[in-house]
Coordinates of C-alpha atoms in Angstrom, one line a residue:
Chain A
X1 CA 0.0 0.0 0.0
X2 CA 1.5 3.1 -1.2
X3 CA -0.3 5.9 -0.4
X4 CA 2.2 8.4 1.6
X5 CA 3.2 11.5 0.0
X6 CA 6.7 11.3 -0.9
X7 CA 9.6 14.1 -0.5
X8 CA 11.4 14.4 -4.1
X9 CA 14.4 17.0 -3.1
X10 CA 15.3 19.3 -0.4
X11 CA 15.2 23.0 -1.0
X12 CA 17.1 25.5 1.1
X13 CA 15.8 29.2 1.0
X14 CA 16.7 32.0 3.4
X15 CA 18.6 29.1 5.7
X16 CA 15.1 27.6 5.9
X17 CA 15.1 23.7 4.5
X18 CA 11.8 22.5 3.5
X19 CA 10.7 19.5 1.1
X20 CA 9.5 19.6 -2.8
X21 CA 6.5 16.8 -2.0
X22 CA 4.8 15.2 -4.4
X23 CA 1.8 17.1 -3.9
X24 CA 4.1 20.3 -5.1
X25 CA 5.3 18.5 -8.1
X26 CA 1.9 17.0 -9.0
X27 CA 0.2 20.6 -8.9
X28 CA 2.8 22.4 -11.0
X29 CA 2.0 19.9 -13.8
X30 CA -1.8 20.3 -13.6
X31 CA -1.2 23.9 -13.7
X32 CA 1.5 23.4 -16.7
X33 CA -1.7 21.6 -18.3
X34 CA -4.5 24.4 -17.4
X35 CA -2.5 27.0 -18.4
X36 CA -1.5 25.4 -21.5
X37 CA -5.7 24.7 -22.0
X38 CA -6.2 28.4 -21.2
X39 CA -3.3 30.0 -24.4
X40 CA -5.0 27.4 -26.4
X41 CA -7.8 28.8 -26.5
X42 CA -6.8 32.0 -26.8
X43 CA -5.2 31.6 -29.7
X44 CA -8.2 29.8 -31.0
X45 CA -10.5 32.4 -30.6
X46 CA -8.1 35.2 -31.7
X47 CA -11.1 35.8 -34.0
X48 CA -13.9 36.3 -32.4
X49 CA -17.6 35.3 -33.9
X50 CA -20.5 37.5 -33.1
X51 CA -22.7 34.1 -33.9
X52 CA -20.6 31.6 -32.1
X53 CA -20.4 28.1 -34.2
X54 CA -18.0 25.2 -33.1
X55 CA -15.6 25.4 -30.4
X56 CA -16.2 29.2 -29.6
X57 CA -20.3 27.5 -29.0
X58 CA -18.3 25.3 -26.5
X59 CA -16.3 27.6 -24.4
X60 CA -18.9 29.7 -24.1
X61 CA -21.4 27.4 -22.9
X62 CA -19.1 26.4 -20.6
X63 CA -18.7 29.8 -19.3
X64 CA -22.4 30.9 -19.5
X65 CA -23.4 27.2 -17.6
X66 CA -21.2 28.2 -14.4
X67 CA -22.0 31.9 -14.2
X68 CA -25.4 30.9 -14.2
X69 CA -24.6 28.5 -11.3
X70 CA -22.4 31.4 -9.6
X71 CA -25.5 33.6 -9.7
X72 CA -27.8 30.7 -8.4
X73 CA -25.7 29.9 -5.6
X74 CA -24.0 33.3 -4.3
X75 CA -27.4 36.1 -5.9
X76 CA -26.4 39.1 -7.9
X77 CA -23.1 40.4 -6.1
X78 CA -21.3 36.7 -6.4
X79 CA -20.8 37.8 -10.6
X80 CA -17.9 39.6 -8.9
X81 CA -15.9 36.1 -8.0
X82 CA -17.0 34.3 -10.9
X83 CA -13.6 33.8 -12.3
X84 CA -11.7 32.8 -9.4
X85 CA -14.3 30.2 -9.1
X86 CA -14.5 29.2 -12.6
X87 CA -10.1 28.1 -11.8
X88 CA -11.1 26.4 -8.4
X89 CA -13.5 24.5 -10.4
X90 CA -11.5 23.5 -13.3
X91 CA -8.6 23.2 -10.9
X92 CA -9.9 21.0 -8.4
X93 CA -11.6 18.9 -11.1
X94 CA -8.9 18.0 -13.1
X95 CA -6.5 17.5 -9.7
X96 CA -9.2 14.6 -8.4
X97 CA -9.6 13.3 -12.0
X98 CA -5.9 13.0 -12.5
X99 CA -5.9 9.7 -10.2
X100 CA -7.5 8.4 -13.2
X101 CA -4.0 8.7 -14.9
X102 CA -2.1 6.9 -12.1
X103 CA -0.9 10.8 -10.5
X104 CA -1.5 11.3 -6.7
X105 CA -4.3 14.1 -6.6
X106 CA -2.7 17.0 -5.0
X107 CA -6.4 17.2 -3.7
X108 CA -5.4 13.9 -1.4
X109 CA -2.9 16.3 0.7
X110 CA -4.4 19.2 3.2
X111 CA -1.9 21.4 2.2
X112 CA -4.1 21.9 -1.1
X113 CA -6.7 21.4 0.3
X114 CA -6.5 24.1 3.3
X115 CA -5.1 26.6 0.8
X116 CA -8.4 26.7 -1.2
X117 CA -10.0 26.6 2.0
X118 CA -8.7 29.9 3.3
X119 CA -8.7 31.5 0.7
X120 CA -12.2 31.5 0.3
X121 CA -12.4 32.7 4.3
X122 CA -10.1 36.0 2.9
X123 CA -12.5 36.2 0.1
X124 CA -15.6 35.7 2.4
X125 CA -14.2 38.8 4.3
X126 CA -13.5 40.7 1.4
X127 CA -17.0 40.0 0.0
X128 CA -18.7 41.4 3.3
X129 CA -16.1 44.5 3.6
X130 CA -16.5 45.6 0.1
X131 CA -20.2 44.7 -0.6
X132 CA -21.7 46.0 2.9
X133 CA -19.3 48.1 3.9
X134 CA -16.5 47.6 6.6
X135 CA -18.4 48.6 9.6
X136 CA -21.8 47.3 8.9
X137 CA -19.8 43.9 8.1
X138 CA -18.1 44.0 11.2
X139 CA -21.4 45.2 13.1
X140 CA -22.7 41.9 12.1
X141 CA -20.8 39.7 14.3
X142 CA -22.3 41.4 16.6
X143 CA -25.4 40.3 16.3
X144 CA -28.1 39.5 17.6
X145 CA -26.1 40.7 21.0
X146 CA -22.4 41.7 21.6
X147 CA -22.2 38.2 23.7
X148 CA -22.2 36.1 20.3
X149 CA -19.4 37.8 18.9
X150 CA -17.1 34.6 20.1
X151 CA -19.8 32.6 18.6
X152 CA -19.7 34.2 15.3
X153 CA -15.8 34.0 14.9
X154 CA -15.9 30.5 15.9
X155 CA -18.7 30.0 13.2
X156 CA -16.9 31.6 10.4
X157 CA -12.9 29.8 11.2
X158 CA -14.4 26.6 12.0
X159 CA -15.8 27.0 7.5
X160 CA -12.2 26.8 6.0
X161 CA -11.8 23.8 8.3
X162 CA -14.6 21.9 7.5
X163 CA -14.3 22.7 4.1
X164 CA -11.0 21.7 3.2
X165 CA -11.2 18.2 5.5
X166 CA -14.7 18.1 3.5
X167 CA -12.5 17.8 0.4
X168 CA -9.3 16.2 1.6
X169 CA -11.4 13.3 3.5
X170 CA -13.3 12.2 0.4
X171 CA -10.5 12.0 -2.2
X172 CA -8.3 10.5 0.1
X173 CA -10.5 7.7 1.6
X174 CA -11.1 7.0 -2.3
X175 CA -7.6 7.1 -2.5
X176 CA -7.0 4.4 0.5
X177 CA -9.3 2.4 -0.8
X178 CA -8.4 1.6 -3.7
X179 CA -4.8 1.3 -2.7
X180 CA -5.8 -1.1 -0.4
X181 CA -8.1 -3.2 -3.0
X182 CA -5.0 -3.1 -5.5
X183 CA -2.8 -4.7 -2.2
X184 CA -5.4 -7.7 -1.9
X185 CA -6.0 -8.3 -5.3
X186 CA -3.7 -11.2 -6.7
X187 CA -1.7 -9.4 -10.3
X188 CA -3.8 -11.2 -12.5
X189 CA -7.0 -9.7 -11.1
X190 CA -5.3 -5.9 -11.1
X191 CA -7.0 -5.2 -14.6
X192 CA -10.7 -5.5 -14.6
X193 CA -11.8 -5.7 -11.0
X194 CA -11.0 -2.2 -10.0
X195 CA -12.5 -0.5 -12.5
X196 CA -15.8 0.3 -11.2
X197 CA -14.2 1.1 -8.2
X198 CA -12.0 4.3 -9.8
X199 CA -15.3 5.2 -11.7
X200 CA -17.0 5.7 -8.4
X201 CA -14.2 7.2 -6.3
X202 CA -12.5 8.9 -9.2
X203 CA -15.0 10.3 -11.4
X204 CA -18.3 10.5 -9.3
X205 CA -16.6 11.5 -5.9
X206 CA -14.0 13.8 -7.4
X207 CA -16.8 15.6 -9.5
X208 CA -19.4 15.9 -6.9
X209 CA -16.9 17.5 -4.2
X210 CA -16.0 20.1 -6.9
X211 CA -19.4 20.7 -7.4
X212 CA -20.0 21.1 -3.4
X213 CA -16.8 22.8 -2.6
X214 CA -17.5 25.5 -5.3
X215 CA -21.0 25.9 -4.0
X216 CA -20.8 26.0 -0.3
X217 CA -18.2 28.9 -1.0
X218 CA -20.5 30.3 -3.3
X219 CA -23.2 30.3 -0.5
X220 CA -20.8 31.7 2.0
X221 CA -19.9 34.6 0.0
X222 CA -23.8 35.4 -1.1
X223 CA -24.6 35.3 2.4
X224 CA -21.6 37.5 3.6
X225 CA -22.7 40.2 0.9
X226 CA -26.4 39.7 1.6
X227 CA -27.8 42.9 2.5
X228 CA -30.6 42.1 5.8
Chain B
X1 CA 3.0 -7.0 27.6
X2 CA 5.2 -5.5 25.6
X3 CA 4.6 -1.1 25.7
X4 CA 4.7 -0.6 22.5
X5 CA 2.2 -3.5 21.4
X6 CA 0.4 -1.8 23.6
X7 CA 0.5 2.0 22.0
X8 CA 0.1 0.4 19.0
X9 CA -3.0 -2.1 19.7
X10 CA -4.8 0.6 20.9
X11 CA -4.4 3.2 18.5
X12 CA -6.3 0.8 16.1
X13 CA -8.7 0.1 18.3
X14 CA -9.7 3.9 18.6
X15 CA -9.4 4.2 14.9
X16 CA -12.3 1.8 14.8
X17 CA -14.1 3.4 17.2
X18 CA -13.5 7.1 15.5
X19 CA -15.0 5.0 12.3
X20 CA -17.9 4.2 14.4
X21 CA -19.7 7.7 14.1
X22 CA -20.8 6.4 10.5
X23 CA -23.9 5.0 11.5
X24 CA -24.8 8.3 12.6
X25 CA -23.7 10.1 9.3
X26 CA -25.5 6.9 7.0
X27 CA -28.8 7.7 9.2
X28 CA -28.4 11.4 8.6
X29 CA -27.8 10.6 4.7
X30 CA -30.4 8.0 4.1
X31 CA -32.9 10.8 6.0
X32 CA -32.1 13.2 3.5
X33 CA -32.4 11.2 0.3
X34 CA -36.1 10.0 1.8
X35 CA -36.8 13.3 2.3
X36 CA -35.7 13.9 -1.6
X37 CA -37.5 11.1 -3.1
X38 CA -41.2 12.3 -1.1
X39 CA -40.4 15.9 -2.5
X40 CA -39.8 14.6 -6.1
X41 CA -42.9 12.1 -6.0
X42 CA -45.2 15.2 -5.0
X43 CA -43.7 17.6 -7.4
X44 CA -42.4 15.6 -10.3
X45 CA -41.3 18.9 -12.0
X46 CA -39.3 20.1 -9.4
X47 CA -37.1 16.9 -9.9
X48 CA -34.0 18.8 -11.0
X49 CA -33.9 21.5 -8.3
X50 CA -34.2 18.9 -5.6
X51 CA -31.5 16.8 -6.8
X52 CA -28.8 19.5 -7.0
X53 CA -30.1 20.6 -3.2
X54 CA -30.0 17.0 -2.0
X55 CA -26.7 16.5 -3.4
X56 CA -25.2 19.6 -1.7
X57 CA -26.8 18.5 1.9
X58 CA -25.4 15.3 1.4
X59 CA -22.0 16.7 1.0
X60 CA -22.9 18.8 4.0
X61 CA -24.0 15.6 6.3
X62 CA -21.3 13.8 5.5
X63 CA -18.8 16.0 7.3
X64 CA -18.9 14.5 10.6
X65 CA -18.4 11.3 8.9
X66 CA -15.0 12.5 7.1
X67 CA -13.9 13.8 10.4
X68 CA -14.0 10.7 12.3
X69 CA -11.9 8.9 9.2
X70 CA -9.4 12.0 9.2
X71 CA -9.3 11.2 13.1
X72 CA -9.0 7.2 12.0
X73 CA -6.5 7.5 9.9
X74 CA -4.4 10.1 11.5
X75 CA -4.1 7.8 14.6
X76 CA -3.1 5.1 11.8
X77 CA -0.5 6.4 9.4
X78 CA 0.6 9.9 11.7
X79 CA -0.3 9.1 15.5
X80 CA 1.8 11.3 17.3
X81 CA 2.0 8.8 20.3
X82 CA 3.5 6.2 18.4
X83 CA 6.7 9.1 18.1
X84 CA 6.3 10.4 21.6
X85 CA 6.8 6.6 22.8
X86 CA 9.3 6.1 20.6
X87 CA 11.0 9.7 21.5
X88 CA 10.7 8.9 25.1
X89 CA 11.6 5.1 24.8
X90 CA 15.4 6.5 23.1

């Protein structure tokens, strides 16, 4: 069962030593790959079509499909965030489908995981400073009485938390799991058998906690904006 | 009896026990999906709404579930005893 992350080489900056991990390594390449997607299509649609036919029809389906989620999940003032979503989305995705390919996501680590996570706590912030205004945002943990204010702050640090282990957990159980199955199984049974097994994990799992991730932040940011 | 058997034996007994809490989080789940399935038989049209709010509670539910196999597995692969014992044993 092979499942750890594994150091690659040691890195010394500022007399600080820390490890290139796996996880590191495995996110520059899905990042070489989405940013390579994203010049593609730029260069494909130097020309733009006022009737779009063919692949412009796709990409902008694509786009018009997850603002209209955006706008669904966080109301009218979420437009704002659409395209740092729209790379969570697409980044996550392709990170939990990449354990199709035999790569260990970079989703499976917490490191990931918590970085997506607080960053949509900053954004949450920003959402409710720049939207309501910085002193009816912070008026509102406040409320209903100045003796929930510990209650509030607890409430809005314990979100990153539970959303990045939300994320982490499922990918990496799915990840254990089928380490584990691949461990029992005797080689000439490696093949077939665990095929239905990476469909689940891999493909249903690793969509659906996109699909949640992106829209309990969504929900946390259209309520942090939400005027009362 | 050997200490560290000890440390050892129990750590994957709590992991079981952490692993326990997903009754709870199945009865939560299968609740909500009932609940799904009587909305969509009484409002057939409302099918697709209901399915993309289930899935999202589900997700929701489940995180009390993913906790306890965080907890399970951390006390596995990272328990921090097992290195104290060790630390302490020389």
């Amino acid at each position: 069962m092979d499942f750890n992350i594994s150091n690659i080489w040691l890195v010394e900056l500022f007399g600080v030593e820390f490890w290139i991990t796996q996880t590191i390594v495995n996110t520059w390449i899905i990042m070489v790959f989405l940013i390579g997607f994203a010049v593609f299509v730029r260069f494909k649609l130097r020309k733009m079509d006022d009737v779009p036919t063919g692949f412009q029809n796709v990409i902008e389906a694509m786009i018009e499909a997850f603002e209209g989620f955006v706008k669904s999940m966080s109301g009218e003032h979420g437009k704002y965030f659409a395209g740092w979503f729209f790379t969570v989305f697409l980044f996550i995705l392709v990170s939990n489908l990449s354990a199709l390919v035999g790569f260990r996501p970079p989703t499976a680590d917490w490191v990931t995981t918590a970085a997506l996570g607080f960053a949509t706590f900053f954004l949450t912030l920003y959402a409710g400073m720049r939207f309501r205004g910085i002193g009816r945002y912070l008026k509102s943990f406040f409320e209903p009485v100045w003796v929930f204010f510990p209650l509030n702050v607890m409430g809005e640090l314990s979100r990153p938390i539970s959303l990045s282990f939300r994320l982490f957990g499922n990918i990496l159980s799915g990840l254990v799991l089928i380490a584990m199955v691949y461990t029992l199984l005797p080689f000439a049974l490696r093949f077939l058998l665990p095929i239905p097994l990476h469909i689940f994990f891999d493909l249903f799992v690793g969509a659906l906690q996109t699909i949640i991730f992106c829209a309990l932040s969504l929900s946390y940011i259209g309520a942090a904006c939400a005027e009362e | 009896m050997d200490p560290l058997s000890f440390v050892f034996g129990a750590a994957q007994l709590s992991a079981a026990i952490a692993l326990l809490n997903g009754i709870a989080t199945t009865v939560g789940q299968g609740k909500i999906g009932a609940a799904a399935i009587e909305a969509i038989a009484r409002q057939p049209e409302s099918a697709g709404s209901v399915r993309s709010t289930m899935l999202i509670t589900l997700g929701v539910a489940e995180t009390s579930g993913i906790y306890g196999l965080v907890i399970a597995l951390l006390l596995l692969f990272q328990n921090p005893l097992i290195a104290l014992y060790l630390q302490l044993a020389g």
